[in-house]
Short mmCIF file of C-alpha atoms in Angstrom, two decimals:
data_model
loop_
_atom_site.label_atom_id
_atom_site.label_comp_id
_atom_site.label_asym_id
_atom_site.label_seq_id
_atom_site.Cartn_x
_atom_site.Cartn_y
_atom_site.Cartn_z
CA UNK A 1 177.82 76.92 48.55
CA UNK A 2 178.31 80.70 48.28
CA UNK A 3 177.74 82.21 51.55
CA UNK A 4 176.42 86.00 52.04
CA UNK A 5 175.13 88.13 55.01
CA UNK A 6 171.80 90.28 55.30
CA UNK A 7 170.13 92.40 58.02
CA UNK A 8 166.23 92.48 57.44
CA UNK A 9 163.36 92.96 59.48
CA UNK A 10 161.40 90.19 57.65
CA UNK A 11 162.03 86.75 56.09
CA UNK A 12 158.85 86.48 54.38
CA UNK A 13 158.13 87.09 50.47
CA UNK A 14 160.97 88.19 48.20
CA UNK A 15 164.23 89.99 49.85
CA UNK A 16 166.43 92.71 48.29
CA UNK A 17 169.97 91.66 48.45
CA UNK A 18 172.73 94.48 49.35
CA UNK A 19 174.42 95.73 46.23
CA UNK A 20 177.83 94.41 47.40
CA UNK A 21 176.26 90.75 47.52
CA UNK A 22 174.17 91.50 44.05
CA UNK A 23 177.50 92.11 42.45
CA UNK A 24 179.33 89.06 43.63
CA UNK A 25 176.58 87.20 43.37
CA UNK A 26 175.37 88.01 39.74
CA UNK A 27 178.25 89.60 38.12
CA UNK A 28 181.28 87.59 39.98
CA UNK A 29 179.66 84.02 40.41
CA UNK A 30 177.40 84.63 37.35
CA UNK A 31 174.31 83.44 39.22
CA UNK A 32 170.98 83.18 37.27
CA UNK A 33 167.44 83.04 38.49
CA UNK A 34 167.25 79.82 40.36
CA UNK A 35 170.40 79.62 41.63
CA UNK A 36 170.82 78.65 45.24
CA UNK A 37 173.01 80.06 47.63
CA UNK A 38 173.28 80.66 51.48
CA UNK A 39 172.29 83.70 53.27
CA UNK A 40 172.93 84.52 56.71
CA UNK A 41 169.95 86.28 58.19
CA UNK A 42 170.72 89.11 60.93
CA UNK A 43 173.55 87.25 62.02
CA UNK A 44 171.41 84.45 63.77
CA UNK A 45 169.85 82.19 61.12
CA UNK A 46 171.22 80.51 57.85
CA UNK A 47 168.84 79.87 55.20
CA UNK A 48 169.20 78.18 51.78
CA UNK A 49 168.11 80.90 49.24
CA UNK A 50 167.45 81.12 45.56
CA UNK A 51 167.77 83.81 43.12
CA UNK A 52 164.29 85.20 42.03
CA UNK A 53 165.37 88.32 40.08
CA UNK A 54 168.94 89.08 38.86
CA UNK A 55 168.10 92.66 37.41
CA UNK A 56 166.15 93.56 40.61
CA UNK A 57 168.58 91.75 43.17
CA UNK A 58 165.97 89.65 44.94
CA UNK A 59 165.96 86.64 46.23
CA UNK A 60 163.58 84.08 48.41
CA UNK A 61 164.40 82.03 51.59
CA UNK A 62 163.84 78.26 50.80
CA UNK A 63 164.43 76.70 54.03
CA UNK A 64 166.80 77.14 57.35
CA UNK A 65 169.87 75.28 57.23
CA UNK A 66 171.03 73.92 60.58
CA UNK A 67 174.16 75.56 61.84
CA UNK A 68 176.36 75.04 64.73
CA UNK A 69 179.78 76.46 63.67
CA UNK A 70 180.42 79.53 66.19
CA UNK A 71 182.77 78.76 69.11
CA UNK A 72 180.90 78.40 72.20
CA UNK A 73 182.82 81.36 73.95
CA UNK A 74 182.30 84.89 72.39
CA UNK A 75 185.89 85.95 72.25
CA UNK A 76 187.41 89.38 71.95
CA UNK A 77 191.05 89.66 70.84
CA UNK A 78 192.74 92.92 71.55
CA UNK A 79 195.72 93.37 69.72
CA UNK A 80 198.96 95.96 70.04
CA UNK A 81 199.00 97.79 66.58
CA UNK A 82 201.65 95.76 64.83
CA UNK A 83 204.51 97.55 62.34
CA UNK A 84 203.25 96.78 59.03
CA UNK A 85 199.99 96.76 57.63
CA UNK A 86 200.04 93.04 56.65
CA UNK A 87 200.02 91.93 60.26
CA UNK A 88 196.59 93.59 61.29
CA UNK A 89 194.95 92.02 57.80
CA UNK A 90 196.44 88.35 58.61
CA UNK A 91 195.48 88.52 62.13
CA UNK A 92 192.09 89.86 61.25
CA UNK A 93 191.25 87.21 58.60
CA UNK A 94 192.69 84.21 60.18
CA UNK A 95 191.00 85.03 63.92
CA UNK A 96 187.87 85.10 61.76
CA UNK A 97 188.56 81.86 60.07
CA UNK A 98 189.19 80.35 63.53
CA UNK A 99 186.02 81.88 65.36
CA UNK A 100 186.80 84.85 66.78
CA UNK A 101 183.81 87.44 67.70
CA UNK A 102 185.56 90.88 67.99
CA UNK A 103 189.02 92.01 67.26
CA UNK A 104 190.28 95.35 68.92
CA UNK A 105 193.56 97.07 67.64
CA UNK A 106 195.11 99.53 70.55
CA UNK A 107 198.11 101.53 70.51
CA UNK A 108 200.34 99.97 73.01
CA UNK A 109 203.65 101.16 74.43
CA UNK A 110 205.72 99.79 71.95
CA UNK A 111 203.70 100.22 68.87
CA UNK A 112 205.92 101.89 66.05
CA UNK A 113 202.53 102.56 64.00
CA UNK A 114 199.97 104.82 64.75
CA UNK A 115 196.66 105.32 63.41
CA UNK A 116 196.29 109.14 63.83
CA UNK A 117 194.18 112.26 61.85
CA UNK A 118 191.45 109.86 60.89
CA UNK A 119 193.50 107.14 59.30
CA UNK A 120 191.96 104.48 61.28
CA UNK A 121 188.50 104.97 59.51
CA UNK A 122 190.03 103.95 56.31
CA UNK A 123 192.06 101.14 57.81
CA UNK A 124 188.95 99.63 60.01
CA UNK A 125 186.66 99.93 56.73
CA UNK A 126 189.30 97.73 54.86
CA UNK A 127 190.10 95.18 58.02
CA UNK A 128 186.29 94.94 58.52
CA UNK A 129 185.94 94.16 54.63
CA UNK A 130 188.55 91.30 55.00
CA UNK A 131 186.58 90.03 58.44
CA UNK A 132 183.16 89.74 56.20
CA UNK A 133 184.79 88.16 53.65
CA UNK A 134 186.83 85.71 55.83
CA UNK A 135 183.66 84.79 57.84
CA UNK A 136 181.63 84.07 54.48
CA UNK A 137 184.62 82.06 53.17
CA UNK A 138 184.56 80.00 56.76
CA UNK A 139 180.98 79.53 56.49
CA UNK A 140 180.08 81.59 59.67
CA UNK A 141 176.94 83.00 61.02
CA UNK A 142 178.79 86.02 62.92
CA UNK A 143 180.82 88.60 61.33
CA UNK A 144 183.36 89.66 63.79
CA UNK A 145 183.37 93.65 64.23
CA UNK A 146 186.94 95.14 64.10
CA UNK A 147 187.21 98.09 65.95
CA UNK A 148 190.02 100.50 67.19
CA UNK A 149 191.00 101.93 70.59
CA UNK A 150 193.45 104.69 71.59
CA UNK A 151 194.54 103.40 74.85
CA UNK A 152 194.73 99.95 76.34
CA UNK A 153 192.17 100.87 79.14
CA UNK A 154 189.70 101.54 76.51
CA UNK A 155 189.52 97.88 75.41
CA UNK A 156 187.41 97.60 78.95
CA UNK A 157 185.11 100.74 78.42
CA UNK A 158 182.62 99.28 76.39
CA UNK A 159 181.58 96.03 77.72
CA UNK A 160 182.55 93.40 80.75
CA UNK A 161 184.37 90.20 80.08
CA UNK A 162 183.98 87.14 81.98
CA UNK A 163 187.67 85.85 81.37
CA UNK A 164 190.52 87.91 80.87
CA UNK A 165 193.95 86.82 79.56
CA UNK A 166 197.12 88.42 78.25
CA UNK A 167 199.44 86.17 76.48
CA UNK A 168 202.69 87.22 78.03
CA UNK A 169 206.39 85.89 76.92
CA UNK A 170 207.79 86.16 80.25
CA UNK A 171 204.99 83.75 81.69
CA UNK A 172 206.24 81.30 79.25
CA UNK A 173 210.14 81.96 80.09
CA UNK A 174 209.28 81.55 83.98
CA UNK A 175 208.18 77.97 83.03
CA UNK A 176 204.24 78.83 83.35
CA UNK A 177 202.20 76.60 81.33
CA UNK A 178 199.07 75.71 83.30
CA UNK A 179 197.21 78.97 83.17
CA UNK A 180 195.42 79.13 79.74
CA UNK A 181 194.35 75.35 80.52
CA UNK A 182 193.07 76.08 83.58
CA UNK A 183 190.61 79.04 82.18
CA UNK A 184 189.57 77.33 79.40
CA UNK A 185 188.44 74.35 81.24
CA UNK A 186 186.51 76.26 83.64
CA UNK A 187 185.13 78.41 80.50
CA UNK A 188 181.33 78.17 80.45
CA UNK A 189 179.09 78.30 77.06
CA UNK A 190 177.85 81.83 76.41
CA UNK A 191 180.75 83.53 78.19
CA UNK A 192 182.83 86.66 77.03
CA UNK A 193 186.48 85.97 76.71
CA UNK A 194 189.08 88.87 76.26
CA UNK A 195 192.80 87.79 75.26
CA UNK A 196 195.51 90.73 74.87
CA UNK A 197 198.46 90.32 72.87
CA UNK A 198 201.42 92.91 72.42
CA UNK A 199 202.99 94.32 69.47
CA UNK A 200 206.19 93.47 68.23
CA UNK A 201 208.48 93.44 71.16
CA UNK A 202 205.59 92.65 73.34
CA UNK A 203 203.98 94.59 76.21
CA UNK A 204 205.83 96.76 78.86
CA UNK A 205 205.80 95.52 82.66
CA UNK A 206 203.92 98.63 82.88
CA UNK A 207 200.95 97.55 80.71
CA UNK A 208 200.96 94.24 82.42
CA UNK A 209 200.98 95.74 85.71
CA UNK A 210 197.92 97.98 84.64
CA UNK A 211 196.09 94.90 83.34
CA UNK A 212 196.62 92.87 86.49
CA UNK A 213 194.05 95.85 88.03
CA UNK A 214 191.66 95.02 85.41
CA UNK A 215 191.87 91.06 86.74
CA UNK A 216 193.72 90.46 83.41
CA UNK A 217 195.78 87.21 83.92
CA UNK A 218 199.09 86.28 82.23
CA UNK A 219 198.87 83.16 80.30
CA UNK A 220 201.95 81.35 78.37
CA UNK A 221 201.48 79.85 74.83
CA UNK A 222 204.17 77.49 74.94
CA UNK A 223 207.95 77.61 75.08
CA UNK A 224 208.51 79.02 71.50
CA UNK A 225 208.65 82.64 71.22
CA UNK A 226 205.82 83.62 68.72
CA UNK A 227 205.46 86.40 66.65
CA UNK A 228 202.74 89.29 67.34
CA UNK A 229 200.24 87.90 64.63
CA UNK A 230 201.01 84.11 65.31
CA UNK A 231 200.06 84.22 69.28
CA UNK A 232 196.47 85.18 68.54
CA UNK A 233 195.93 82.26 66.16
CA UNK A 234 197.75 79.96 68.69
CA UNK A 235 195.15 80.99 71.40
CA UNK A 236 192.04 80.89 69.23
CA UNK A 237 192.71 77.32 68.09
CA UNK A 238 193.53 76.22 71.75
CA UNK A 239 189.94 77.77 72.30
CA UNK A 240 188.73 75.47 69.78
CA UNK A 241 190.62 72.54 70.60
CA UNK A 242 189.64 72.64 74.06
CA UNK A 243 185.54 73.67 73.92
CA UNK A 244 185.04 72.12 70.50
CA UNK A 245 187.04 69.13 70.50
CA UNK A 246 188.29 68.04 73.76
CA UNK A 247 184.82 68.84 75.83
CA UNK B 1 219.48 88.19 72.03
CA UNK B 2 220.35 87.46 68.39
CA UNK B 3 220.34 83.55 67.71
CA UNK B 4 222.39 81.68 64.73
CA UNK B 5 222.64 78.20 63.57
CA UNK B 6 226.11 76.40 62.83
CA UNK B 7 227.40 73.02 62.35
CA UNK B 8 231.14 72.43 63.40
CA UNK B 9 232.85 69.51 64.23
CA UNK B 10 234.61 71.18 67.42
CA UNK B 11 233.26 73.37 70.29
CA UNK B 12 236.80 74.32 71.55
CA UNK B 13 238.55 77.28 70.69
CA UNK B 14 237.56 79.78 68.40
CA UNK B 15 234.73 78.90 65.64
CA UNK B 16 234.48 80.43 62.09
CA UNK B 17 231.02 81.83 61.70
CA UNK B 18 229.27 81.42 58.00
CA UNK B 19 229.34 84.33 55.80
CA UNK B 20 225.78 84.74 56.41
CA UNK B 21 226.04 84.95 60.01
CA UNK B 22 228.99 87.05 59.46
CA UNK B 23 226.67 89.35 57.85
CA UNK B 24 223.77 89.62 59.37
CA UNK B 25 225.71 89.65 63.15
CA UNK B 26 228.26 92.36 62.06
CA UNK B 27 227.10 94.25 58.86
CA UNK B 28 223.29 94.51 59.99
CA UNK B 29 223.21 94.07 63.69
CA UNK B 30 226.57 96.10 63.93
CA UNK B 31 228.34 93.57 66.52
CA UNK B 32 231.38 94.45 67.74
CA UNK B 33 234.36 92.26 69.67
CA UNK B 34 232.86 91.05 73.00
CA UNK B 35 229.43 91.07 71.60
CA UNK B 36 227.39 88.49 72.78
CA UNK B 37 224.75 86.30 71.13
CA UNK B 38 223.41 82.81 70.75
CA UNK B 39 224.73 79.76 68.83
CA UNK B 40 222.93 76.99 68.17
CA UNK B 41 225.67 73.89 67.12
CA UNK B 42 224.46 70.85 65.21
CA UNK B 43 221.15 71.61 66.01
CA UNK B 44 221.15 70.54 69.51
CA UNK B 45 223.11 72.68 71.81
CA UNK B 46 222.58 76.31 72.43
CA UNK B 47 225.67 78.18 73.69
CA UNK B 48 226.10 82.01 74.56
CA UNK B 49 228.89 83.02 72.32
CA UNK B 50 231.14 86.02 71.97
CA UNK B 51 232.30 87.73 68.70
CA UNK B 52 236.29 87.34 68.95
CA UNK B 53 237.51 88.71 65.68
CA UNK B 54 235.05 90.96 63.39
CA UNK B 55 237.52 90.79 60.46
CA UNK B 56 237.75 87.15 60.30
CA UNK B 57 234.15 86.21 61.37
CA UNK B 58 235.40 84.27 64.45
CA UNK B 59 233.65 83.79 68.12
CA UNK B 60 234.24 81.79 71.00
CA UNK B 61 231.65 79.39 72.91
CA UNK B 62 230.92 81.07 76.87
CA UNK B 63 228.73 78.44 77.99
CA UNK B 64 225.63 76.22 77.24
CA UNK B 65 222.08 77.61 77.46
CA UNK B 66 219.33 75.19 78.83
CA UNK B 67 216.48 75.02 76.01
CA UNK B 68 213.64 73.39 76.05
CA UNK B 69 211.91 74.60 72.85
CA UNK B 70 211.15 71.96 71.13
CA UNK B 71 207.59 70.01 71.01
CA UNK B 72 207.61 66.74 72.54
CA UNK B 73 206.65 65.18 69.10
CA UNK B 74 208.06 65.67 65.59
CA UNK B 75 205.70 66.68 63.48
CA UNK B 76 205.85 66.33 59.65
CA UNK B 77 203.20 68.47 57.80
CA UNK B 78 202.39 67.35 54.19
CA UNK B 79 200.64 69.89 52.45
CA UNK B 80 199.19 69.87 48.78
CA UNK B 81 200.80 72.72 46.92
CA UNK B 82 198.63 75.78 47.35
CA UNK B 83 197.78 78.16 44.44
CA UNK B 84 199.64 81.33 45.20
CA UNK B 85 203.29 81.76 46.19
CA UNK B 86 202.43 83.02 49.39
CA UNK B 87 200.62 80.42 51.11
CA UNK B 88 203.66 77.98 51.19
CA UNK B 89 205.48 80.83 52.26
CA UNK B 90 203.09 81.48 55.26
CA UNK B 91 202.77 77.82 56.24
CA UNK B 92 206.71 77.34 56.30
CA UNK B 93 206.87 80.24 58.24
CA UNK B 94 204.10 79.97 61.00
CA UNK B 95 204.43 76.22 60.92
CA UNK B 96 208.37 76.78 61.92
CA UNK B 97 207.27 78.98 65.03
CA UNK B 98 204.77 76.88 66.28
CA UNK B 99 207.58 73.94 66.45
CA UNK B 100 206.94 71.74 62.94
CA UNK B 101 210.44 69.70 62.48
CA UNK B 102 209.66 68.80 58.55
CA UNK B 103 207.28 70.48 55.87
CA UNK B 104 206.57 68.65 52.70
CA UNK B 105 205.10 69.86 49.53
CA UNK B 106 203.30 67.55 47.23
CA UNK B 107 200.93 67.80 44.55
CA UNK B 108 197.31 66.66 45.14
CA UNK B 109 194.94 65.95 42.69
CA UNK B 110 193.30 69.32 43.27
CA UNK B 111 196.36 71.46 43.01
CA UNK B 112 196.20 74.17 40.40
CA UNK B 113 199.90 75.03 40.83
CA UNK B 114 202.89 72.70 39.66
CA UNK B 115 206.49 72.51 40.38
CA UNK B 116 207.81 71.34 37.23
CA UNK B 117 210.95 71.82 35.11
CA UNK B 118 213.25 72.31 38.20
CA UNK B 119 211.01 75.38 39.36
CA UNK B 120 211.20 73.20 42.61
CA UNK B 121 214.79 73.89 43.30
CA UNK B 122 214.35 77.73 43.58
CA UNK B 123 211.08 77.49 45.45
CA UNK B 124 212.75 75.08 47.83
CA UNK B 125 215.64 77.22 48.35
CA UNK B 126 213.53 80.30 49.50
CA UNK B 127 211.39 78.32 51.53
CA UNK B 128 214.06 76.78 53.46
CA UNK B 129 215.24 80.44 54.04
CA UNK B 130 212.00 81.61 55.51
CA UNK B 131 212.28 78.27 57.65
CA UNK B 132 215.57 79.01 58.83
CA UNK B 133 215.32 82.41 59.68
CA UNK B 134 211.57 81.69 61.40
CA UNK B 135 213.67 79.34 63.40
CA UNK B 136 215.94 81.55 64.88
CA UNK B 137 213.25 84.30 65.34
CA UNK B 138 211.43 81.71 67.08
CA UNK B 139 214.63 80.83 69.60
CA UNK B 140 214.21 77.30 68.51
CA UNK B 141 216.71 74.39 68.35
CA UNK B 142 215.81 72.48 64.88
CA UNK B 143 215.28 74.47 61.57
CA UNK B 144 212.57 72.39 60.07
CA UNK B 145 213.52 70.93 56.66
CA UNK B 146 211.48 72.07 53.52
CA UNK B 147 210.94 69.35 51.08
CA UNK B 148 208.94 68.55 47.94
CA UNK B 149 207.48 65.26 46.48
CA UNK B 150 205.83 64.54 43.39
CA UNK B 151 203.19 62.27 44.59
CA UNK B 152 201.39 61.85 47.97
CA UNK B 153 202.63 58.21 48.23
CA UNK B 154 206.16 59.51 47.99
CA UNK B 155 205.57 61.15 51.58
CA UNK B 156 205.95 57.89 52.99
CA UNK B 157 208.86 56.64 51.10
CA UNK B 158 211.54 58.39 53.18
CA UNK B 159 210.55 57.28 56.76
CA UNK B 160 208.15 56.04 59.02
CA UNK B 161 205.54 57.53 60.97
CA UNK B 162 204.04 56.49 64.41
CA UNK B 163 200.92 58.79 64.05
CA UNK B 164 199.23 59.32 60.76
CA UNK B 165 196.48 62.11 60.39
CA UNK B 166 194.73 63.71 57.43
CA UNK B 167 192.75 66.74 58.11
CA UNK B 168 189.56 66.32 56.47
CA UNK B 169 186.69 68.54 56.25
CA UNK B 170 184.05 65.71 55.84
CA UNK B 171 185.11 64.39 59.00
CA UNK B 172 184.40 67.88 60.69
CA UNK B 173 180.88 67.99 58.36
CA UNK B 174 180.05 64.37 59.88
CA UNK B 175 180.39 65.81 63.46
CA UNK B 176 183.39 63.88 64.07
CA UNK B 177 185.50 65.79 66.70
CA UNK B 178 187.41 62.83 68.82
CA UNK B 179 189.80 61.95 66.66
CA UNK B 180 192.33 64.45 66.88
CA UNK B 181 191.88 64.41 70.74
CA UNK B 182 192.31 60.54 71.05
CA UNK B 183 195.62 60.77 68.77
CA UNK B 184 197.30 63.15 70.56
CA UNK B 185 196.10 61.91 74.21
CA UNK B 186 198.14 58.74 73.38
CA UNK B 187 201.30 60.30 71.62
CA UNK B 188 204.84 59.59 73.31
CA UNK B 189 207.33 62.09 73.46
CA UNK B 190 210.05 61.29 70.83
CA UNK B 191 207.26 60.11 68.82
CA UNK B 192 206.69 61.04 64.71
CA UNK B 193 203.73 62.46 63.81
CA UNK B 194 202.73 63.24 60.14
CA UNK B 195 199.60 65.24 59.32
CA UNK B 196 198.63 65.73 55.64
CA UNK B 197 196.43 68.75 54.43
CA UNK B 198 194.80 69.36 51.15
CA UNK B 199 195.35 72.56 49.00
CA UNK B 200 192.47 74.48 48.17
CA UNK B 201 189.11 72.46 47.27
CA UNK B 202 190.74 69.91 49.69
CA UNK B 203 191.54 66.32 49.08
CA UNK B 204 189.67 64.08 47.20
CA UNK B 205 187.80 60.83 48.11
CA UNK B 206 189.93 58.89 46.02
CA UNK B 207 193.11 60.69 48.01
CA UNK B 208 191.63 59.79 51.50
CA UNK B 209 190.99 56.17 50.26
CA UNK B 210 194.70 55.75 49.10
CA UNK B 211 195.68 57.57 52.75
CA UNK B 212 193.88 54.49 54.39
CA UNK B 213 196.02 51.93 52.92
CA UNK B 214 198.83 53.98 54.38
CA UNK B 215 197.04 53.68 57.97
CA UNK B 216 196.13 57.74 57.80
CA UNK B 217 193.19 58.65 59.87
CA UNK B 218 190.74 61.39 59.03
CA UNK B 219 190.52 63.95 61.74
CA UNK B 220 188.23 67.08 62.08
CA UNK B 221 189.66 70.28 62.97
CA UNK B 222 186.61 71.85 64.49
CA UNK B 223 183.32 73.08 62.75
CA UNK B 224 184.60 76.17 60.86
CA UNK B 225 185.89 75.65 57.39
CA UNK B 226 189.49 76.66 57.36
CA UNK B 227 191.67 77.64 54.71
CA UNK B 228 194.62 75.61 53.35
CA UNK B 229 197.10 77.67 54.87
CA UNK B 230 195.42 77.94 58.46
CA UNK B 231 194.57 74.44 59.11
CA UNK B 232 198.17 73.36 59.71
CA UNK B 233 198.38 76.37 62.09
CA UNK B 234 195.58 75.07 64.23
CA UNK B 235 196.81 71.59 64.29
CA UNK B 236 200.36 72.84 65.25
CA UNK B 237 198.79 75.17 67.79
CA UNK B 238 196.49 71.98 69.30
CA UNK B 239 199.37 69.74 69.38
CA UNK B 240 201.34 72.45 71.37
CA UNK B 241 198.22 72.92 73.86
CA UNK B 242 197.92 69.04 74.38
CA UNK B 243 201.41 68.19 74.60
CA UNK B 244 203.20 71.41 76.09
CA UNK B 245 200.29 72.93 78.52
CA UNK B 246 197.99 70.49 79.11
CA UNK B 247 200.30 67.43 79.75
#
């Protein structure tokens, strides 16, 4: 069943759908009066909804749907800006499917690409749209927020994190295997986890040292060298495996 | 350091590199006599090698390099043929990075795409090239074999598997969370694991029933709906987490 998101102060009476939702539901999916779909209200509750008026784009909520699809941890991925246009898009789409709560791109020392002169506004709008669509398809309640910060330290400017990790190739090379497991085993439901990833070429020793001052712990993601867009997907899968399947 | 693959009966004296390797090493990477690189010989051992003659494309092996980058399990992914050209490519590239040993595409009942009239030859050649390049970049010893079979049952025609899993959405919907963990916990180094994935729209009940006759167990991959190209990457990451990090 199709799933859409809406922010609305009330869940009583008829609900005005957004123009984007109307377009997709009515023009693309050819919904008619009485067609049922899922509506996530205020990123909190999921309702079974029914189209009431196709011209006005109004719907009514029929009943709540039980929903436990969000990861127990709120995971923020902070990714060094990759070189190509496709890689941030893949990270955002796949990390959303895998349950990420927020995705931050930052300019790492080895980032070849730069989002300057307001370019980030357009880039972020497109990435946010990809995140929203992926959240709908994955039947999630949360649409992850996609943001951009100029500097690595700005990742820490806006909120606090309970668990702070950085994926580091050297860590894996030195045979470190236990740090990720240790951190995920002690994680508690509701905690905020931050995981930082380098761009192509990885983070520099200077960046790792800087992160240590923010109590960020290096973790290895196994013995194979993962590309910059693959490492976040490994981490998201490992978090789900440990906290949703293993428990 | 650049890594290349070679099959050669002898590791003594000078070694003739393949034309592809010569082109990449000498023309693209501008290697000169004395330039060092890594050479994986017969998918078994890794050597530090040195270019001896740039015109003839010959090299000598200097020393073996210790290498433990392969997953303890030999993992075969069997994927229902996805709709777009990009998805098999993404599956092959990312699954290779994450340690897959073999990737089989098969025509599932809900596969929209069909590889007919010899189309599979060209498709497989391209996918094998992607696997080989990804194996080099991930510094692996094994280049996963990419194959195609017409029918689901043909997956079982060529070899035996110790552990047989199928990723099934309904399994996750019914709240099943333990089957994957249970299977990975009992897995032994050296075993062959087969994991089957549906195309867009998933496998049919009939296919799941058919797989049951081959002792294939349905497993859930968490509560979110994963796209056909994301589910194999979740599984590969979970295998690595359980067998390489958790242990």
